[in-house]
Amino acid sequence: NDNLLATSQAIFKSWFVDFQPFEGKCPYFWRNGCVEDIAEFYDSMRKPLSTLERTDMEKVYPYYGAVSIVDYVDDYLFDGEYLLVSEDGIYVVDENGHPLLQHITGKFWANNHAHILKGKAGFTEDSLYLFLANTNMAPIVTGAAQPKINQANLKSFPLVIPDSETLSKFNALIEPFFDQRLSNVAEIKELEALKELLLSQLTH
C-alpha cells in the first residue's frame, strides 16, 4: 500500500509540481480556485457518539475520528468512497504542513473531528486526496492548545485547478493504484476480523 501511494504521489509531483507533461511550466489556462470548488462537504451529516452510547452496540461498522478508526458501531451514516480530513486533535497537519487524510470506502460512521469530503467538478476522491495531501495547510491551522482546521478556512484555501481534459487523463492514470490500495485495505480488515474471531474461539 505504501508503494502504491508513493507511485501516485510521484505521478502527482511530475504533473502538478514539476509540470513535466507541460514543458516544465504551469499552463496559463489553468485557473485559480479554492478547495470548495473541487470538494463537496458532508460535515452536516456527522454525529458524535459518546463512549457510553457505543458500549452496548454491536461492533459492525467502523466509527472514524480525526485520524483513525476509534471504535465500531451497529449503524452507519455514510456509504461509499470519501475523504476524511482531520479537523482538530493533537495533530491536524504533518511535519510538512500537509493535512492528515483518511481515504475510505464502504459503510461507516464519523464523529465531528474530521471533515467529510467527496470530489466534484471532475475531481475523484483519488485526485482530491493527492491535491490535498500535497498542499501546505499549516497557515490555516488555528488554536495553540488544540490545533484546528475549521470548515470555512478549509473551503476557502486557494488552489490552482487544472483544465478538465488534463484532470480526466490524470484520474485515469492514478485510478488503478487507488483501487488496488482500497481493495488491499478491505482485505486487511477482513483478515483482522477473522483473526479476532479465531482468537476468541481459541480462548473459550
mmCIF file of C-alpha atoms in Angstrom, residues 46-119:
data_model
loop_
_atom_site.group_PDB
_atom_site.id
_atom_site.type_symbol
_atom_site.label_atom_id
_atom_site.label_comp_id
_atom_site.label_asym_id
_atom_site.label_seq_id
_atom_site.Cartn_x
_atom_site.Cartn_y
_atom_site.Cartn_z
ATOM 1 C CA ARG A 46 -21.585 13.800 11.121
ATOM 2 C CA LYS A 47 -22.810 12.687 14.527
ATOM 3 C CA PRO A 48 -20.597 12.036 17.545
ATOM 4 C CA LEU A 49 -21.427 9.125 19.848
ATOM 5 C CA SER A 50 -20.192 9.057 23.437
ATOM 6 C CA THR A 51 -18.241 6.091 24.804
ATOM 7 C CA LEU A 52 -21.306 5.230 26.873
ATOM 8 C CA GLU A 53 -23.568 5.239 23.790
ATOM 9 C CA ARG A 54 -21.149 2.918 21.982
ATOM 10 C CA THR A 55 -20.632 0.499 24.874
ATOM 11 C CA ASP A 56 -23.503 -1.896 24.189
ATOM 12 C CA MET A 57 -23.514 -1.543 20.420
ATOM 13 C CA GLU A 58 -22.770 -4.490 18.167
ATOM 14 C CA LYS A 59 -19.332 -3.891 16.605
ATOM 15 C CA VAL A 60 -20.195 -3.877 12.889
ATOM 16 C CA TYR A 61 -19.310 -0.594 11.183
ATOM 17 C CA PRO A 62 -16.145 1.486 11.716
ATOM 18 C CA TYR A 63 -16.535 4.678 13.748
ATOM 19 C CA TYR A 64 -13.989 7.211 12.500
ATOM 20 C CA GLY A 65 -12.353 10.039 14.411
ATOM 21 C CA ALA A 66 -9.851 12.694 13.333
ATOM 22 C CA VAL A 67 -7.105 10.340 12.120
ATOM 23 C CA SER A 68 -8.247 6.732 12.573
ATOM 24 C CA ILE A 69 -10.980 4.264 13.494
ATOM 25 C CA VAL A 70 -11.958 4.944 17.113
ATOM 26 C CA ASP A 71 -14.469 2.126 17.581
ATOM 27 C CA TYR A 72 -17.077 0.003 15.794
ATOM 28 C CA VAL A 73 -20.834 0.661 15.991
ATOM 29 C CA ASP A 74 -24.107 -1.002 14.953
ATOM 30 C CA ASP A 75 -25.198 1.507 12.300
ATOM 31 C CA TYR A 76 -23.708 3.779 9.630
ATOM 32 C CA LEU A 77 -24.138 7.343 8.382
ATOM 33 C CA PHE A 78 -22.121 7.114 5.162
ATOM 34 C CA ASP A 79 -21.857 4.530 2.412
ATOM 35 C CA GLY A 80 -19.358 4.957 -0.415
ATOM 36 C CA GLU A 81 -15.960 6.478 -1.074
ATOM 37 C CA TYR A 82 -14.999 9.528 0.987
ATOM 38 C CA LEU A 83 -12.033 11.555 2.203
ATOM 39 C CA LEU A 84 -11.773 12.443 5.877
ATOM 40 C CA VAL A 85 -9.662 15.487 6.719
ATOM 41 C CA SER A 86 -8.594 15.906 10.343
ATOM 42 C CA GLU A 87 -10.432 18.902 11.827
ATOM 43 C CA ASP A 88 -8.990 19.001 15.328
ATOM 44 C CA GLY A 89 -6.944 16.939 17.747
ATOM 45 C CA ILE A 90 -3.318 16.547 18.796
ATOM 46 C CA TYR A 91 -2.248 16.882 15.152
ATOM 47 C CA VAL A 92 -4.115 18.166 12.105
ATOM 48 C CA VAL A 93 -1.103 18.505 9.770
ATOM 49 C CA ASP A 94 2.154 16.554 9.463
ATOM 50 C CA GLU A 95 5.684 17.968 9.795
ATOM 51 C CA ASN A 96 5.431 19.411 6.260
ATOM 52 C CA GLY A 97 2.098 21.125 6.944
ATOM 53 C CA HIS A 98 0.141 18.590 4.875
ATOM 54 C CA PRO A 99 -3.340 17.746 6.240
ATOM 55 C CA LEU A 100 -3.938 14.329 7.806
ATOM 56 C CA LEU A 101 -6.254 12.379 5.497
ATOM 57 C CA GLN A 102 -8.172 9.110 5.572
ATOM 58 C CA HIS A 103 -9.301 7.719 2.214
ATOM 59 C CA ILE A 104 -12.050 5.215 2.913
ATOM 60 C CA THR A 105 -14.809 3.264 1.234
ATOM 61 C CA GLY A 106 -17.828 1.298 2.421
ATOM 62 C CA LYS A 107 -20.300 1.846 5.261
ATOM 63 C CA PHE A 108 -19.093 3.888 8.240
ATOM 64 C CA TRP A 109 -19.990 6.359 10.985
ATOM 65 C CA ALA A 110 -17.953 9.524 11.640
ATOM 66 C CA ASN A 111 -17.704 11.848 14.604
ATOM 67 C CA ASN A 112 -17.202 15.615 14.346
ATOM 68 C CA HIS A 113 -13.390 15.612 14.494
ATOM 69 C CA ALA A 114 -12.939 15.045 10.747
ATOM 70 C CA HIS A 115 -14.307 16.903 7.723
ATOM 71 C CA ILE A 116 -16.114 14.567 5.298
ATOM 72 C CA LEU A 117 -15.394 15.253 1.612
ATOM 73 C CA LYS A 118 -16.094 13.892 -1.852
ATOM 74 C CA GLY A 119 -14.605 15.134 -5.098
#
